[in-house]
Amino acid sequence: MDETVLLTGAKGSVGTAIREGLADEYDWRYLFHNPPPFEPDHPYLVGDVSDEELVAEACEDVGAVVHLAGDPRRDAPWDSVLENNIHGTKVLYEAAVEAGVEKFVFASSNHAVGHFETERKPDLYRTHDDFMLDGTELPRPGNHYGISKATGEIIGRYYHDEYGIDVCNIRIGNLTRGHPPVDYERGQAMWLSYRDCAHIHDCALQAEYDYEIVYGISDNDRKYYSLERAKEVLGYDPQDNSAEWKAGERAG
Ligand SMILES: NC(=O)C1=CN([C@@H]2O[C@H](COP(=O)(O)OP(=O)(O)OC[C@H]3O[C@@H](n4cnc5c(N)ncnc54)[C@H](O)[C@@H]3O)[C@@H](O)[C@H]2O)C=CC1
Ligand SMILES: O=C1O[C@H](COP(=O)(O)O)[C@@H](O)[C@H](O)[C@H]1O
């Protein structure tokens, strides 16, 4: 991708993992919600993703969008996910297709399929359990936030079918810096390390596809999300595994 890549939600945790891992790999344009407390290393804009004029400017001469902006809380109130996650994503897609953006990478979530766990936990978080989701399953949101993420996937399906923009939905697991979540089986099953987070977004920007849903986790022994599609279509090659850690320290 030689053209500008727009990164929304750039100051957040996922945005930080991407900026740290891929700072020199792309001609980035960042969208920050509020003025950043640091001097960014690439051009940026500040404002709300639901601001039509702002996102039209943000999408000018852009080849790809990595859309992270949104309320990430699993218990986010409906009015927040409606405005920030659902409406904001629609506004950005409209601006992207209007500007001729070729590729849209969307930060979906494990919470878009959270209710697959209800009758299976905690066994499905353990290595002996063979239950697996591969991205072809219909969403089963676990909360209103998860509804907003599944809706973002559907919004992308429409804009792909209607306008031809390539879409990769990454159902991110649990991004935790430095080591997997401690004493938290769900988090260890879906841990995504910072370097694997940057890597899967790099792969999504480089690969060719039409419309995809993949899981964004490291190669954890406890996983119940298949990585086959991400490996096959994106060339994803995760380097980390939560099983190699114990209580926040590398085991062995
Ligand atoms: N951190 C994780 O483990 C996971 C994150 N995700 C998704 O990845 C994305 C990023 O998540 P995090 O970095 O963890 O969250 P974060 O809260 O650290 O970052 C989100 C950023 O988006 C900005 N933002 C929120 N609403 C906005 C709006 N209306 N307009 C412009 N900017 C807005 C916030 O100011 C913040 O800087 C979110 O969409 C979240 O749903 C999905 C699964 C797991
Ligand atoms: O979508 C998200 O999922 C992760 C993991 O979910 P959790 O309920 O096990 O914490 C969450 O940490 C993150 O904040 C959220 O955006």
Short mmCIF file of C-alpha atoms and ligand atoms in Angstrom, two decimals:
data_model
loop_
_atom_site.label_atom_id
_atom_site.label_comp_id
_atom_site.label_asym_id
_atom_site.label_seq_id
_atom_site.Cartn_x
_atom_site.Cartn_y
_atom_site.Cartn_z
CA MET A 1 0.00 0.00 0.00
CA ASP A 2 1.89 3.08 -1.26
CA GLU A 3 -0.97 5.52 -0.73
CA THR A 4 -1.87 7.20 2.53
CA VAL A 5 -3.40 4.98 5.21
CA LEU A 6 -5.90 6.60 7.54
CA LEU A 7 -5.75 5.29 11.12
CA THR A 8 -8.71 6.27 13.30
CA GLY A 9 -8.63 5.84 17.07
CA ALA A 10 -4.88 6.29 16.69
CA LYS A 11 -4.18 7.20 20.31
CA GLY A 12 -5.87 4.14 21.76
CA SER A 13 -4.34 0.82 22.81
CA VAL A 14 -4.76 -0.90 19.43
CA GLY A 15 -3.73 2.28 17.63
CA THR A 16 -0.63 2.51 19.80
CA ALA A 17 0.32 -1.11 19.03
CA ILE A 18 -0.04 -0.35 15.32
CA ARG A 19 1.84 2.97 15.46
CA GLU A 20 4.68 1.41 17.47
CA GLY A 21 4.95 -1.62 15.21
CA LEU A 22 4.35 -0.05 11.80
CA ALA A 23 5.36 3.62 12.18
CA ASP A 24 7.77 3.57 9.22
CA GLU A 25 5.88 1.08 7.07
CA TYR A 26 3.13 3.33 5.76
CA ASP A 27 2.30 6.92 4.83
CA TRP A 28 0.00 7.25 7.83
CA ARG A 29 -2.62 9.89 8.51
CA TYR A 30 -3.89 9.69 12.06
CA LEU A 31 -7.31 10.69 13.33
CA PHE A 32 -7.24 11.53 17.03
CA HIS A 33 -10.42 12.18 18.99
CA ASN A 34 -8.67 14.85 21.04
CA PRO A 35 -5.35 16.67 20.61
CA PRO A 36 -2.55 14.17 21.32
CA PRO A 37 -0.27 14.85 24.32
CA PHE A 38 2.74 14.08 22.12
CA GLU A 39 4.09 15.23 18.74
CA PRO A 40 2.90 12.57 16.30
CA ASP A 41 5.35 11.16 13.75
CA HIS A 42 2.84 11.48 10.92
CA PRO A 43 0.23 14.06 9.81
CA TYR A 44 -3.00 13.99 11.77
CA LEU A 45 -6.45 15.43 12.24
CA VAL A 46 -8.46 15.81 15.42
CA GLY A 47 -12.18 15.28 15.81
CA ASP A 48 -15.11 12.93 15.80
CA VAL A 49 -15.53 10.16 13.26
CA SER A 50 -19.21 11.09 12.92
CA ASP A 51 -18.22 14.54 11.64
CA GLU A 52 -18.93 14.21 7.93
CA GLU A 53 -16.80 17.17 6.86
CA LEU A 54 -13.85 16.04 8.96
CA VAL A 55 -13.87 12.46 7.71
CA ALA A 56 -14.26 13.61 4.12
CA GLU A 57 -11.03 15.60 4.59
CA ALA A 58 -9.44 12.66 6.42
CA CYS A 59 -10.19 10.33 3.48
CA GLU A 60 -8.73 12.60 0.76
CA ASP A 61 -6.09 10.72 -1.32
CA VAL A 62 -6.33 7.74 1.06
CA GLY A 63 -5.74 4.21 -0.23
CA ALA A 64 -6.79 2.34 2.90
CA VAL A 65 -8.51 2.93 6.22
CA VAL A 66 -7.79 1.16 9.52
CA HIS A 67 -10.84 1.99 11.59
CA LEU A 68 -10.35 1.62 15.33
CA ALA A 69 -12.28 4.64 16.68
CA GLY A 70 -15.16 3.73 18.92
CA ASP A 71 -16.34 3.02 22.44
CA PRO A 72 -14.50 -0.23 23.33
CA ARG A 73 -16.26 -0.95 26.63
CA ARG A 74 -18.08 -4.26 26.85
CA ASP A 75 -20.62 -2.48 29.07
CA ALA A 76 -20.85 0.67 26.95
CA PRO A 77 -24.31 2.27 27.03
CA TRP A 78 -26.50 1.90 23.95
CA ASP A 79 -26.48 5.61 23.05
CA SER A 80 -22.68 5.57 23.00
CA VAL A 81 -22.26 2.50 20.79
CA LEU A 82 -25.09 3.75 18.57
CA GLU A 83 -23.37 7.10 17.96
CA ASN A 84 -19.69 6.23 18.13
CA ASN A 85 -19.53 2.67 16.86
CA ILE A 86 -22.49 2.29 14.51
CA HIS A 87 -23.16 5.78 13.16
CA GLY A 88 -19.49 6.73 13.17
CA THR A 89 -18.59 3.64 11.14
CA LYS A 90 -21.32 4.38 8.60
CA VAL A 91 -20.16 7.99 8.20
CA LEU A 92 -16.58 6.86 7.66
CA TYR A 93 -17.56 4.22 5.10
CA GLU A 94 -19.59 6.83 3.18
CA ALA A 95 -16.59 9.16 3.09
CA ALA A 96 -14.25 6.32 2.17
CA VAL A 97 -16.24 5.15 -0.87
CA GLU A 98 -16.79 8.76 -1.94
CA ALA A 99 -13.03 9.31 -1.84
CA GLY A 100 -12.29 6.08 -3.74
CA VAL A 101 -10.60 4.31 -0.82
CA GLU A 102 -9.67 0.77 -1.92
CA LYS A 103 -9.47 -1.07 1.40
CA PHE A 104 -11.18 -0.82 4.80
CA VAL A 105 -9.85 -2.71 7.82
CA PHE A 106 -12.40 -2.72 10.65
CA ALA A 107 -11.73 -3.43 14.32
CA SER A 108 -14.46 -5.87 15.20
CA SER A 109 -14.47 -7.80 18.44
CA ASN A 110 -14.75 -11.11 20.23
CA HIS A 111 -17.90 -9.63 21.74
CA ALA A 112 -19.59 -9.87 18.34
CA VAL A 113 -19.68 -13.63 18.96
CA GLY A 114 -19.72 -13.63 22.77
CA HIS A 115 -22.84 -15.73 23.24
CA PHE A 116 -21.19 -18.74 21.63
CA GLU A 117 -19.40 -19.01 24.98
CA THR A 118 -22.42 -18.94 27.25
CA GLU A 119 -23.20 -22.65 27.33
CA ARG A 120 -19.58 -23.78 26.79
CA LYS A 121 -17.48 -21.85 29.33
CA PRO A 122 -15.14 -22.45 30.98
CA ASP A 123 -14.30 -25.65 29.05
CA LEU A 124 -13.89 -23.86 25.71
CA TYR A 125 -11.08 -21.76 27.17
CA ARG A 126 -9.09 -24.92 27.93
CA THR A 127 -6.75 -26.83 25.62
CA HIS A 128 -8.68 -30.14 25.81
CA ASP A 129 -11.83 -28.57 24.34
CA ASP A 130 -12.11 -28.77 20.55
CA PHE A 131 -14.87 -26.18 20.02
CA MET A 132 -13.75 -23.67 17.39
CA LEU A 133 -15.13 -20.60 15.64
CA ASP A 134 -13.71 -19.83 12.18
CA GLY A 135 -15.39 -16.57 11.12
CA THR A 136 -18.06 -18.18 8.95
CA GLU A 137 -20.50 -18.34 11.88
CA LEU A 138 -23.26 -15.75 12.23
CA PRO A 139 -22.65 -13.19 14.98
CA ARG A 140 -24.01 -13.90 18.46
CA PRO A 141 -23.26 -10.61 20.30
CA GLY A 142 -22.73 -10.90 24.04
CA ASN A 143 -23.77 -7.31 24.84
CA HIS A 144 -24.81 -4.00 23.22
CA TYR A 145 -21.17 -3.26 22.45
CA GLY A 146 -20.96 -6.61 20.67
CA ILE A 147 -24.12 -5.71 18.71
CA SER A 148 -22.33 -2.54 17.53
CA LYS A 149 -19.32 -4.56 16.38
CA ALA A 150 -21.43 -7.12 14.52
CA THR A 151 -23.27 -4.16 12.97
CA GLY A 152 -19.96 -2.68 11.84
CA GLU A 153 -19.29 -5.97 10.02
CA ILE A 154 -22.68 -5.76 8.32
CA ILE A 155 -22.15 -2.11 7.37
CA GLY A 156 -18.93 -3.24 5.69
CA ARG A 157 -20.77 -6.03 3.86
CA TYR A 158 -23.15 -3.42 2.37
CA TYR A 159 -20.39 -1.02 1.30
CA HIS A 160 -18.41 -3.88 -0.23
CA ASP A 161 -21.39 -5.21 -2.20
CA GLU A 162 -22.69 -1.76 -3.18
CA TYR A 163 -19.41 0.02 -3.95
CA GLY A 164 -16.74 -2.68 -4.21
CA ILE A 165 -14.48 -1.50 -1.37
CA ASP A 166 -12.37 -4.38 -0.03
CA VAL A 167 -13.18 -5.11 3.62
CA CYS A 168 -11.32 -7.03 6.32
CA ASN A 169 -13.08 -7.34 9.67
CA ILE A 170 -10.67 -8.34 12.41
CA ARG A 171 -12.44 -9.80 15.45
CA ILE A 172 -9.78 -8.72 17.92
CA GLY A 173 -9.48 -10.80 21.08
CA ASN A 174 -7.76 -9.29 24.14
CA LEU A 175 -4.91 -6.92 23.37
CA THR A 176 -2.60 -6.84 26.39
CA ARG A 177 0.86 -5.32 26.36
CA GLY A 178 3.90 -7.33 27.46
CA HIS A 179 2.23 -10.58 28.52
CA PRO A 180 -1.18 -12.29 28.46
CA PRO A 181 -3.84 -11.36 31.01
CA VAL A 182 -3.01 -12.98 34.37
CA ASP A 183 -5.51 -15.33 36.11
CA TYR A 184 -8.03 -14.80 33.33
CA GLU A 185 -8.70 -17.87 31.15
CA ARG A 186 -10.89 -16.02 28.65
CA GLY A 187 -8.19 -13.41 28.21
CA GLN A 188 -5.50 -16.07 27.78
CA ALA A 189 -7.57 -17.90 25.17
CA MET A 190 -7.89 -14.71 23.12
CA TRP A 191 -4.69 -12.84 23.96
CA LEU A 192 -3.30 -10.68 21.18
CA SER A 193 0.24 -9.47 21.76
CA TYR A 194 1.26 -6.00 20.60
CA ARG A 195 3.58 -7.37 17.94
CA ASP A 196 0.96 -9.79 16.62
CA CYS A 197 -1.56 -6.92 16.61
CA ALA A 198 0.71 -4.78 14.44
CA HIS A 199 1.49 -7.81 12.26
CA ILE A 200 -2.12 -8.77 11.52
CA HIS A 201 -2.98 -5.18 10.57
CA ASP A 202 0.11 -5.06 8.34
CA CYS A 203 -1.08 -8.28 6.70
CA ALA A 204 -4.59 -6.86 6.25
CA LEU A 205 -3.15 -3.80 4.50
CA GLN A 206 -0.93 -5.88 2.21
CA ALA A 207 -3.20 -8.82 1.26
CA GLU A 208 -5.73 -9.06 -1.55
CA TYR A 209 -9.31 -10.03 -0.62
CA ASP A 210 -12.92 -9.02 -1.16
CA TYR A 211 -14.81 -9.31 2.16
CA GLU A 212 -13.28 -11.18 5.10
CA ILE A 213 -13.91 -11.84 8.77
CA VAL A 214 -10.84 -13.11 10.64
CA TYR A 215 -9.87 -13.52 14.28
CA GLY A 216 -7.18 -11.29 15.72
CA ILE A 217 -5.48 -13.32 18.44
CA SER A 218 -2.02 -14.73 19.03
CA ASP A 219 -1.44 -18.45 18.48
CA ASN A 220 -2.64 -19.41 21.96
CA ASP A 221 -2.92 -23.08 22.98
CA ARG A 222 -6.21 -22.17 24.68
CA LYS A 223 -7.72 -20.59 21.56
CA TYR A 224 -11.25 -21.33 20.35
CA TYR A 225 -10.91 -19.02 17.36
CA SER A 226 -9.40 -20.58 14.24
CA LEU A 227 -6.49 -18.66 12.69
CA GLU A 228 -6.67 -20.64 9.42
CA ARG A 229 -8.46 -17.92 7.42
CA ALA A 230 -6.12 -15.18 8.65
CA LYS A 231 -3.13 -17.36 7.76
CA GLU A 232 -4.52 -18.41 4.37
CA VAL A 233 -5.87 -15.06 3.13
CA LEU A 234 -3.72 -12.52 4.98
CA GLY A 235 -0.51 -14.48 5.44
CA TYR A 236 -0.83 -13.92 9.19
CA ASP A 237 2.03 -15.61 11.10
CA PRO A 238 1.56 -14.95 14.84
CA GLN A 239 4.66 -15.19 17.00
CA ASP A 240 3.15 -15.31 20.48
CA ASN A 241 1.26 -17.87 22.57
CA SER A 242 -0.25 -17.23 25.99
CA ALA A 243 0.76 -20.77 27.03
CA GLU A 244 4.40 -19.59 27.09
CA TRP A 245 3.65 -17.30 30.04
CA LYS A 246 2.82 -17.86 33.70
CA ALA A 247 1.66 -15.08 36.02
CA GLY A 248 3.01 -12.45 33.66
CA GLU A 249 6.46 -14.06 33.35
CA ARG A 250 7.75 -16.10 30.45
CA ALA A 251 7.53 -19.74 31.56
CA GLY A 252 10.45 -22.18 31.24
N1 LIG B 1 -8.27 -3.55 23.05
C1 LIG B 1 -8.83 -4.71 22.72
O1 LIG B 1 -8.45 -5.77 23.27
C2 LIG B 1 -9.91 -4.79 21.69
C3 LIG B 1 -10.30 -3.66 20.97
N2 LIG B 1 -11.27 -3.80 20.02
C4 LIG B 1 -11.69 -2.64 19.20
O2 LIG B 1 -10.54 -1.97 18.72
C5 LIG B 1 -10.76 -0.58 18.67
C6 LIG B 1 -9.71 0.14 19.49
O3 LIG B 1 -9.81 -0.36 20.79
P1 LIG B 1 -8.83 0.17 21.94
O4 LIG B 1 -7.61 0.75 21.31
O5 LIG B 1 -8.70 -0.88 22.95
O6 LIG B 1 -9.72 1.34 22.57
P2 LIG B 1 -9.26 2.76 23.09
O7 LIG B 1 -10.40 3.30 23.86
O8 LIG B 1 -7.92 2.63 23.74
O9 LIG B 1 -9.07 3.57 21.72
C7 LIG B 1 -10.19 3.99 20.98
C8 LIG B 1 -9.89 5.41 20.49
O10 LIG B 1 -10.99 5.84 19.70
C9 LIG B 1 -11.30 7.17 20.06
N3 LIG B 1 -12.71 7.41 19.78
C10 LIG B 1 -13.79 6.91 20.42
N4 LIG B 1 -14.93 7.37 19.87
C11 LIG B 1 -14.55 8.18 18.84
C12 LIG B 1 -15.26 8.96 17.88
N5 LIG B 1 -16.59 9.02 17.89
N6 LIG B 1 -14.55 9.64 16.96
C13 LIG B 1 -13.19 9.60 16.95
N7 LIG B 1 -12.45 8.88 17.83
C14 LIG B 1 -13.14 8.19 18.77
C15 LIG B 1 -10.97 7.27 21.54
O11 LIG B 1 -10.72 8.59 21.92
C16 LIG B 1 -9.74 6.38 21.65
O12 LIG B 1 -8.54 7.12 21.48
C17 LIG B 1 -12.17 -0.35 19.20
O13 LIG B 1 -13.06 -0.20 18.09
C18 LIG B 1 -12.49 -1.62 19.97
O14 LIG B 1 -13.87 -1.90 19.92
C19 LIG B 1 -11.90 -5.00 19.76
C20 LIG B 1 -11.54 -6.10 20.47
C21 LIG B 1 -10.54 -6.07 21.48
O1 LIG B 2 -13.71 -5.84 22.44
C1 LIG B 2 -13.05 -5.87 23.47
O2 LIG B 2 -12.66 -7.08 24.00
C2 LIG B 2 -11.58 -7.16 24.94
C3 LIG B 2 -11.63 -8.53 25.62
O3 LIG B 2 -12.89 -8.66 26.26
P1 LIG B 2 -12.97 -8.93 27.85
O4 LIG B 2 -14.41 -8.78 28.18
O5 LIG B 2 -12.46 -10.35 28.06
O6 LIG B 2 -12.07 -7.91 28.51
C4 LIG B 2 -11.66 -6.02 25.94
O7 LIG B 2 -10.57 -6.10 26.84
C5 LIG B 2 -11.64 -4.70 25.16
O8 LIG B 2 -11.69 -3.59 26.06
C6 LIG B 2 -12.84 -4.64 24.25
O9 LIG B 2 -12.75 -3.49 23.38
#
